Short mmCIF file of C-alpha atoms in Angstrom, two decimals:
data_model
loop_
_atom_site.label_atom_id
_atom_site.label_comp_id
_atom_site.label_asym_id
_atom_site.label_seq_id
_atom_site.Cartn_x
_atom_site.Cartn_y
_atom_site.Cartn_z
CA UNK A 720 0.00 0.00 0.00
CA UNK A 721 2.77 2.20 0.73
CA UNK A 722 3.20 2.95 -3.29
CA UNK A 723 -0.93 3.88 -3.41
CA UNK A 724 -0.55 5.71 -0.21
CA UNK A 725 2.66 7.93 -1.94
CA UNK A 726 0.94 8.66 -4.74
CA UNK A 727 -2.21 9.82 -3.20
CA UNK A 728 -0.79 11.69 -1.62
CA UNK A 729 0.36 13.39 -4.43
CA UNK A 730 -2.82 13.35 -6.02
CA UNK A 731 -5.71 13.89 -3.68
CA UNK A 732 -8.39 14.53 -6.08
CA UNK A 733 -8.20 10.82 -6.69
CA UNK A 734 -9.52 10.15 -3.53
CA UNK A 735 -13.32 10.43 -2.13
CA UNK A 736 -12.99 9.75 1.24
CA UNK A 737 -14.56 6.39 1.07
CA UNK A 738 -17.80 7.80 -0.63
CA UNK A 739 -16.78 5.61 -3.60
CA UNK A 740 -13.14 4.48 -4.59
CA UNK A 741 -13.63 5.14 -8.76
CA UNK A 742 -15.24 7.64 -10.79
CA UNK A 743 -16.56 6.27 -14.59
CA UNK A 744 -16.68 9.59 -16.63
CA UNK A 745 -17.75 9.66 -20.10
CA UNK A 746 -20.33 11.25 -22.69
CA UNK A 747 -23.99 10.15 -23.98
CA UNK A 748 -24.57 6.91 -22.81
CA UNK A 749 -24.71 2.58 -22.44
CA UNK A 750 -27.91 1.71 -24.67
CA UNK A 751 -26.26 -2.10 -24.30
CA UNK A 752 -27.89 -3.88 -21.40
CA UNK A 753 -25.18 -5.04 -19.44
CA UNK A 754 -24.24 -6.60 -15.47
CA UNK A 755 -21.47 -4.39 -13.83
CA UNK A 756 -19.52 -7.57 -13.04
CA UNK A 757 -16.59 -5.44 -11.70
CA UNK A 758 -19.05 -3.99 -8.95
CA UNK A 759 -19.51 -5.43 -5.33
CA UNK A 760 -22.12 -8.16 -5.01
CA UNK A 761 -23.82 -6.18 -2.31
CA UNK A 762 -22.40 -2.54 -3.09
CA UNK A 763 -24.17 0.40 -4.44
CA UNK A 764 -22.89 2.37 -7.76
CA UNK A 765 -24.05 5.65 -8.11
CA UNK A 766 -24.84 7.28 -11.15
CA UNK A 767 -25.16 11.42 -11.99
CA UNK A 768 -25.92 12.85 -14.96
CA UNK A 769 -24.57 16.21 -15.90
CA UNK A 770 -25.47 18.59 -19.12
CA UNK A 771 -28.42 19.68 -21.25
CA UNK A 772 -30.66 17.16 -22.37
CA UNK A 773 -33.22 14.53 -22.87
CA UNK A 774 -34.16 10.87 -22.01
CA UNK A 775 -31.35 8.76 -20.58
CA UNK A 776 -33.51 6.90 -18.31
CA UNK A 777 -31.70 4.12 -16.88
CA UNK A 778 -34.09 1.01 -17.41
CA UNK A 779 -34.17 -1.92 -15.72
CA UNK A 780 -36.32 -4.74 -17.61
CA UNK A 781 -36.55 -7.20 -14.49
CA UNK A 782 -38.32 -4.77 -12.87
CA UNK A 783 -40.52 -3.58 -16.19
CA UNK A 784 -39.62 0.30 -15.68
CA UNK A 785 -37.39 3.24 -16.47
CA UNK A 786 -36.32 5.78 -14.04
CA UNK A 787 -35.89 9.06 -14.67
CA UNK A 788 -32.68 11.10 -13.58
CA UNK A 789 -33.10 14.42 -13.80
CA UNK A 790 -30.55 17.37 -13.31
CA UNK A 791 -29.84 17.33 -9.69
CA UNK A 792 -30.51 13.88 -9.03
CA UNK A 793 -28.79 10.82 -8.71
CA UNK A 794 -29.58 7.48 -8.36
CA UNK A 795 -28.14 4.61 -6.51
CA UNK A 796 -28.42 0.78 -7.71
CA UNK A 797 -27.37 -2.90 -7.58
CA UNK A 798 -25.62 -3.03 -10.78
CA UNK A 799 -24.28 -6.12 -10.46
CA UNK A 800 -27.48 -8.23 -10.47
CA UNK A 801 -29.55 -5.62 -12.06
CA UNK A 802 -29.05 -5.88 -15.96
CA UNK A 803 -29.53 -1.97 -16.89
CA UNK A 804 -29.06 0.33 -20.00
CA UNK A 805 -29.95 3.68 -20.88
CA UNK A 806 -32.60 4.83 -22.79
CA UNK A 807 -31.25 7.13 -26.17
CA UNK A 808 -30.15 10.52 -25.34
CA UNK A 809 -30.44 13.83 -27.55
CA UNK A 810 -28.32 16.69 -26.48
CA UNK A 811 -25.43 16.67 -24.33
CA UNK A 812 -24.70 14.36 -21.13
CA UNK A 813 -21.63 13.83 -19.17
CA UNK A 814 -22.36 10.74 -16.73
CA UNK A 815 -20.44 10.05 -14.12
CA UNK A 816 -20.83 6.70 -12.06
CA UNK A 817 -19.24 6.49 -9.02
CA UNK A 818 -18.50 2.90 -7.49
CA UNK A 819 -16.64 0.29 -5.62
CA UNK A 820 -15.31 -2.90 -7.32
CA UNK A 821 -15.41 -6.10 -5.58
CA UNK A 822 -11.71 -6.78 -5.01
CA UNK A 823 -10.73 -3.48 -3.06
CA UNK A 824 -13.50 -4.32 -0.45
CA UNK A 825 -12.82 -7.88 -0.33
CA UNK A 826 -9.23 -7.87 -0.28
CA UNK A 827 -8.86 -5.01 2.12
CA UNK A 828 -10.59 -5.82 4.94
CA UNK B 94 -12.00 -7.51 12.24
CA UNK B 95 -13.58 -7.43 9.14
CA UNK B 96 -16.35 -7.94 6.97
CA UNK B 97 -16.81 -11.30 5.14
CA UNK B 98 -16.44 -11.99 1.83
CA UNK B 99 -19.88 -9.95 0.53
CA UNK B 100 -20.46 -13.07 -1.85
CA UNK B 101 -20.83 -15.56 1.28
CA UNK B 102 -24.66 -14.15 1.57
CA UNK B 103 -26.18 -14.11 -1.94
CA UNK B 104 -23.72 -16.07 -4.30
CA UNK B 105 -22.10 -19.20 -2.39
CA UNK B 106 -24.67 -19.78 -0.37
CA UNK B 107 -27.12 -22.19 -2.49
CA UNK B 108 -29.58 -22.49 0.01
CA UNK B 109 -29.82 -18.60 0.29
CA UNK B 110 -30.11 -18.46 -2.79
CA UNK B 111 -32.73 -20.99 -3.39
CA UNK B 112 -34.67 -19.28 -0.67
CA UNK B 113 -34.47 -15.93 -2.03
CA UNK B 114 -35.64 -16.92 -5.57
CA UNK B 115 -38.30 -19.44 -4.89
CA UNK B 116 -39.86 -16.78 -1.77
CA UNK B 117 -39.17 -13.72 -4.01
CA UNK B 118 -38.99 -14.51 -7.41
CA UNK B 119 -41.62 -12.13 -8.56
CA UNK B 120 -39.76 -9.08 -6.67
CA UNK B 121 -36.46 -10.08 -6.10
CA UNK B 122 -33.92 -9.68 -9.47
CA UNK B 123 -32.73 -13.32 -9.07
CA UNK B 124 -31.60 -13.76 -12.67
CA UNK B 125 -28.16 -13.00 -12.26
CA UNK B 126 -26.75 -14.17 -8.75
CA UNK B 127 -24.27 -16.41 -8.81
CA UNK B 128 -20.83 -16.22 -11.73
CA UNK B 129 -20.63 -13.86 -14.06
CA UNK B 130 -21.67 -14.66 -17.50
CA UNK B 131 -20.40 -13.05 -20.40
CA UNK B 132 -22.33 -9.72 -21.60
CA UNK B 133 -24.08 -12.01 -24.74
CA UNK B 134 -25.29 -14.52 -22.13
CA UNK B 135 -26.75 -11.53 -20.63
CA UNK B 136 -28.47 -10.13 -23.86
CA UNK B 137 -29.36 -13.86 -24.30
CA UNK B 138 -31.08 -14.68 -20.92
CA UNK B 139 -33.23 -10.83 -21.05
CA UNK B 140 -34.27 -12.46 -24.27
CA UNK B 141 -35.38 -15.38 -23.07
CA UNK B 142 -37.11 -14.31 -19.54
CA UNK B 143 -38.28 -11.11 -21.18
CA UNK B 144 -39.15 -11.70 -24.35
CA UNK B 145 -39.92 -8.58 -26.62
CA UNK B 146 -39.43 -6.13 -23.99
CA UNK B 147 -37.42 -3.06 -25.57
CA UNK B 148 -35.99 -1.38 -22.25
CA UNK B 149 -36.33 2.57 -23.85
CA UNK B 150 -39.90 1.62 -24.10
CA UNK B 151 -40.83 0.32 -20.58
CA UNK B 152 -43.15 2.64 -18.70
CA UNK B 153 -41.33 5.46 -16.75
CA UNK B 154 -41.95 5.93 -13.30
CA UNK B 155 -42.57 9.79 -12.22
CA UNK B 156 -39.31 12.02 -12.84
CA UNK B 157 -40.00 14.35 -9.65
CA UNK B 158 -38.65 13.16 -6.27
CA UNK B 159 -37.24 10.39 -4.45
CA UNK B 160 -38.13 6.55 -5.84
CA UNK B 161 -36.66 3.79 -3.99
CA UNK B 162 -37.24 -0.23 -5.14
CA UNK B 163 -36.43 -2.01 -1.10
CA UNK B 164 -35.09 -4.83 -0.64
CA UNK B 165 -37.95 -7.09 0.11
CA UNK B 166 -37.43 -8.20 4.16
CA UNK B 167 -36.47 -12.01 3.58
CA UNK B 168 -33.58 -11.12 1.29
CA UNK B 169 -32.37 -8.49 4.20
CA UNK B 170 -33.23 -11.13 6.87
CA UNK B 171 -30.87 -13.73 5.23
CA UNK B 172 -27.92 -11.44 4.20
CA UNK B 173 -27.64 -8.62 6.58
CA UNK B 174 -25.04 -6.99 4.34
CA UNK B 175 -27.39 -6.53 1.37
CA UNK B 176 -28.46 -2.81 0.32
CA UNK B 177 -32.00 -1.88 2.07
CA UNK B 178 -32.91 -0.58 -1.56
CA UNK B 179 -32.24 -1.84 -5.18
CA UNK B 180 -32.56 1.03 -6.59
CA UNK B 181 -33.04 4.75 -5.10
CA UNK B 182 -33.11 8.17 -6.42
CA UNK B 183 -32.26 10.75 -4.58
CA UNK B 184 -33.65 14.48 -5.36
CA UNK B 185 -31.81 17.83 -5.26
CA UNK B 186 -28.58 16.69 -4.43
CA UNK B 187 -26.04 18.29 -7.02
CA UNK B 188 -26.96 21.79 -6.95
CA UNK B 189 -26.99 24.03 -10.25
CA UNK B 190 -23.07 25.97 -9.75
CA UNK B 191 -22.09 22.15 -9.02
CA UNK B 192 -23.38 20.85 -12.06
CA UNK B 193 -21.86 23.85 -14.27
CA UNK B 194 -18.13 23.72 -12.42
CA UNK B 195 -18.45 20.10 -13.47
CA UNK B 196 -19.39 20.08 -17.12
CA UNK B 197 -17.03 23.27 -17.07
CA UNK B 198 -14.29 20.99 -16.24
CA UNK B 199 -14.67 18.39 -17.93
CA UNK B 200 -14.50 20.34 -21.03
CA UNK B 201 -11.82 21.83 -20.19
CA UNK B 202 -10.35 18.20 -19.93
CA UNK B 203 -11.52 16.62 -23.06
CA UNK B 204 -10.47 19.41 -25.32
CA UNK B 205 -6.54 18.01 -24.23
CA UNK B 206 -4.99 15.21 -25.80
CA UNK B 207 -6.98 12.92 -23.51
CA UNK B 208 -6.09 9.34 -23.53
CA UNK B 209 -9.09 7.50 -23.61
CA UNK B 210 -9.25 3.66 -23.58
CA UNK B 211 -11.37 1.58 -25.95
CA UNK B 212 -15.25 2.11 -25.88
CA UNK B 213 -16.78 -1.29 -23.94
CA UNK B 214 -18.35 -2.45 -26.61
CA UNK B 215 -20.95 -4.61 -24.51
CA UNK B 216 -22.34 -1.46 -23.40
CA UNK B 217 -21.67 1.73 -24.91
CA UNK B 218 -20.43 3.55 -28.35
CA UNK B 219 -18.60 6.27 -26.20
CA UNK B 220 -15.39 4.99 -24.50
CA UNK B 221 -15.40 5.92 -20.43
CA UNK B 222 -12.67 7.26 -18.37
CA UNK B 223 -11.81 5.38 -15.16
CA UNK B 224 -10.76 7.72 -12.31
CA UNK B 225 -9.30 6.88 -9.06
CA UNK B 226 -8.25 3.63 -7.11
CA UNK B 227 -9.15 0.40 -8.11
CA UNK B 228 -7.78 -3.11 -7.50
CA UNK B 229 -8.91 -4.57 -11.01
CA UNK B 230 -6.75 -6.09 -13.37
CA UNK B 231 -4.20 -6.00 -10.27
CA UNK B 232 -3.33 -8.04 -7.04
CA UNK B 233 -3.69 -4.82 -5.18
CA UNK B 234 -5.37 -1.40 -4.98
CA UNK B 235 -3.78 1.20 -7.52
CA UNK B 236 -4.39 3.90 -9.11
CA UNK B 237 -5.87 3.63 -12.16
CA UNK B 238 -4.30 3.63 -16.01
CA UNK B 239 -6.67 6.53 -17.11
CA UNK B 240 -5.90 8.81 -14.04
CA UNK B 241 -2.02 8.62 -14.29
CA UNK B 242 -1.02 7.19 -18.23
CA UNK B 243 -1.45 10.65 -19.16
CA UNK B 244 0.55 14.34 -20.22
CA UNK B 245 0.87 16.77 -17.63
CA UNK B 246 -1.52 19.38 -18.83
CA UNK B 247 -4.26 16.29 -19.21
CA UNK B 248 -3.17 15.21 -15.06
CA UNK B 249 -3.94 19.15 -14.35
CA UNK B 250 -6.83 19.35 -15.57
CA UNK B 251 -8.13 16.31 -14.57
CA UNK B 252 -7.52 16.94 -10.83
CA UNK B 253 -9.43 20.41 -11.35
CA UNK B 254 -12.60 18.01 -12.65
CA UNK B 255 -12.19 15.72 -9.65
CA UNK B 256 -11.55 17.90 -6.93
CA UNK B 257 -15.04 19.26 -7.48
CA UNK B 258 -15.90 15.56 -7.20
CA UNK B 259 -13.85 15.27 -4.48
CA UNK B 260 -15.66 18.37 -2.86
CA UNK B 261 -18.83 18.82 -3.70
CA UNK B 262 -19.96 14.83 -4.67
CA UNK B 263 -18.24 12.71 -2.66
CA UNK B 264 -19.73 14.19 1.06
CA UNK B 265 -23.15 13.98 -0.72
CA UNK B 266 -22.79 10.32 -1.13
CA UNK B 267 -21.32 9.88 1.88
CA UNK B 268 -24.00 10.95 3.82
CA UNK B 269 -26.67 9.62 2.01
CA UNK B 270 -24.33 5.56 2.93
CA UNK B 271 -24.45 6.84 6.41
CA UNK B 272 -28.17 7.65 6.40
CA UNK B 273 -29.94 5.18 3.75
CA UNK B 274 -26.84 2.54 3.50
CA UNK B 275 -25.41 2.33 6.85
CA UNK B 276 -23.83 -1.20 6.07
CA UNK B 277 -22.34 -0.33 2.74
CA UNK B 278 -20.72 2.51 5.02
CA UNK B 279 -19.50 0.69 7.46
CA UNK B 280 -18.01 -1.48 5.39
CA UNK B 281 -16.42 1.24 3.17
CA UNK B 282 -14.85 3.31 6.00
CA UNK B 283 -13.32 -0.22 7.74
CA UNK B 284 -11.69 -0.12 4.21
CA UNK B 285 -10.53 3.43 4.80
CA UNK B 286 -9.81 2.94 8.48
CA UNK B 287 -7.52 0.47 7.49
CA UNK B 288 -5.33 2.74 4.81
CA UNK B 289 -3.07 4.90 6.15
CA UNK B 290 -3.78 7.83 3.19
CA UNK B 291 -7.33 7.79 3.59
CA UNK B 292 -7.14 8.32 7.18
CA UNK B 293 -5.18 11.03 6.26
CA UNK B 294 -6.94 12.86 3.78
CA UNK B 295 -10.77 12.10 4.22
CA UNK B 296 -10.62 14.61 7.29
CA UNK B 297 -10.36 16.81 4.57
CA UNK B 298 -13.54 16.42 2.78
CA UNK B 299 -15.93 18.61 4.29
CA UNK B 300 -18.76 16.26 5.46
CA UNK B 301 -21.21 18.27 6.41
CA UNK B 302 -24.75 17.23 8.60
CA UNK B 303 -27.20 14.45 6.62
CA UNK B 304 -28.62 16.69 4.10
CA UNK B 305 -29.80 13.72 1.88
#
């Protein structure tokens, strides 16, 4: 740890005070369902959108809806048993998702 | 001290599992505990348990508020480390000069010479940065490829866009574990307890009263 724990501390913006370990950042969005293997079994990713548009609801068929997330919001999930995608987008979205994968928790405790 | 293993409740315990889908199987999303499958198995199994259904075109619940999907009470009673909610939305938590410093820094970042990896073709046409600490692809936590295989003016501006994460996100979601999650946040602070840099610098992030 000593390494991590040196470069930290050179770069503290890459830390979130144990809020969530790794930010996702990208533009538009995932219209492919997938699993978020990477994730914690029984951990929460977080997802914020950012920007000027419409749609992007994140959908979740085993549960027959789509959820809104409007500016402001965000949502939290189960995205590793909850096969999810987002609905199209038009205009512009950053989304960030904000998680914790399975190994740092596991293998840290 | 420590947590277990968070797969002992739902995923190598076959009884648990048994129990959970045969009790809950029309609330509880059973269809993909246990090993991961590969993201065409997944397309292939929505297929085949939900035939026809075109996610963009399921019905949208309201837009205004707070939604939650809980946990239903036998799931929680058999794996006390499991989320009380599926799915929650919380309302009116990044404020309006938060969302514009953000998208006004991540411009800023994306018109460098960014290097971005490969779009995940499974889910997306747009390729995703990875930001922070991660132990994937690794025996250990690390930093991650995208934060640090990068030019200086790209590392700059990067820690501008996350130090508003940093600031203004992270003690959002923080108190919204303590409050709605408080055994995903126990768990993640015994993992922060336990590293010498986060004990260090987490004092730093302004956590502020429950406001979630």
């Amino acid at each position: 740890m000593t390494n991590l724990t040196e470069e930290l501390k050179n770069r503290p913006a890459l830390q979130f005070g144990g809020a969530f370990f790794t930010v996702a950042v990208k533009e538009g969005s995932s219209e492919i369902i997938h699993l978020d293997f990477n994730d914690d079994p029984n951990g929460i990713s977080w997802v914020i959108p950012l920007g000027d548009w419409e749609g992007g609801e994140f959908c979740v068929p085993q549960f027959g809806i789509k959820i809104p997330i409007q500016s402001g919001q965000i949502l939290g999930a189960m995205t590793r048993i909850l096969a999810h995608c987002s609905a199209p987008v038009k205009g512009f979205r950053v989304i960030l998702t904000l998680f914790a994968d399975k190994n740092l928790l596991n293998h840290s405790t | 001290m420590g947590y277990p293993d968070s797969s002992t409740c739902l995923f190598n315990s076959t009884n648990y599992s048994l129990a959970a889908i045969t009790i809950n199987s029309l609330q509880y999303p059973y269809h993909f505990l246990g090993a991961p499958i590969d993201s065409t198995k997944v397309t292939q199994k929505m297929e085949e348990v939900f035939p026809g259904v075109i996610p963009r075109d399921l019905p949208s619940v309201t837009a205004e508020g707070r939604f939650f999907i809980p946990t239903p009470p036998i799931i929680r009673s058999l794996c006390p480390l499991h989320p009380p909610y599926l799915v929650g939305r919380f309302d009116r938590i990044v404020k309006a000069p938060m969302q514009k410093s953000l998208v006004a820094a991540w411009k800023e970042l994306v018109n460098l010479d960014v290097r971005f990896p490969k779009a995940e073709l499974n889910r997306s046409k747009t390729p995703a940065l990875h930001l922070g600490t991660w132990e994937l692809y690794a025996s250990k936590p690390r930093i991650t490829g995208n934060s640090c295989q990068q030019n200086d003016d790209v590392i700059a501006a990067m820690d501008k866009f996350l130090s508003i994460v940093h600031c203004s996100i992270a003690p959002k979601i923080f108190n919204i574990l303590r409050s709605h999650y408080p055994k995903q946040f126990d768990r993640q602070l015994l993992w922060v307890s336990n590293v010498h840099f986060y004990r260090q610098c987490s004092h730093k992030i302004n956590i502020g009263p429950t406001s979630a």
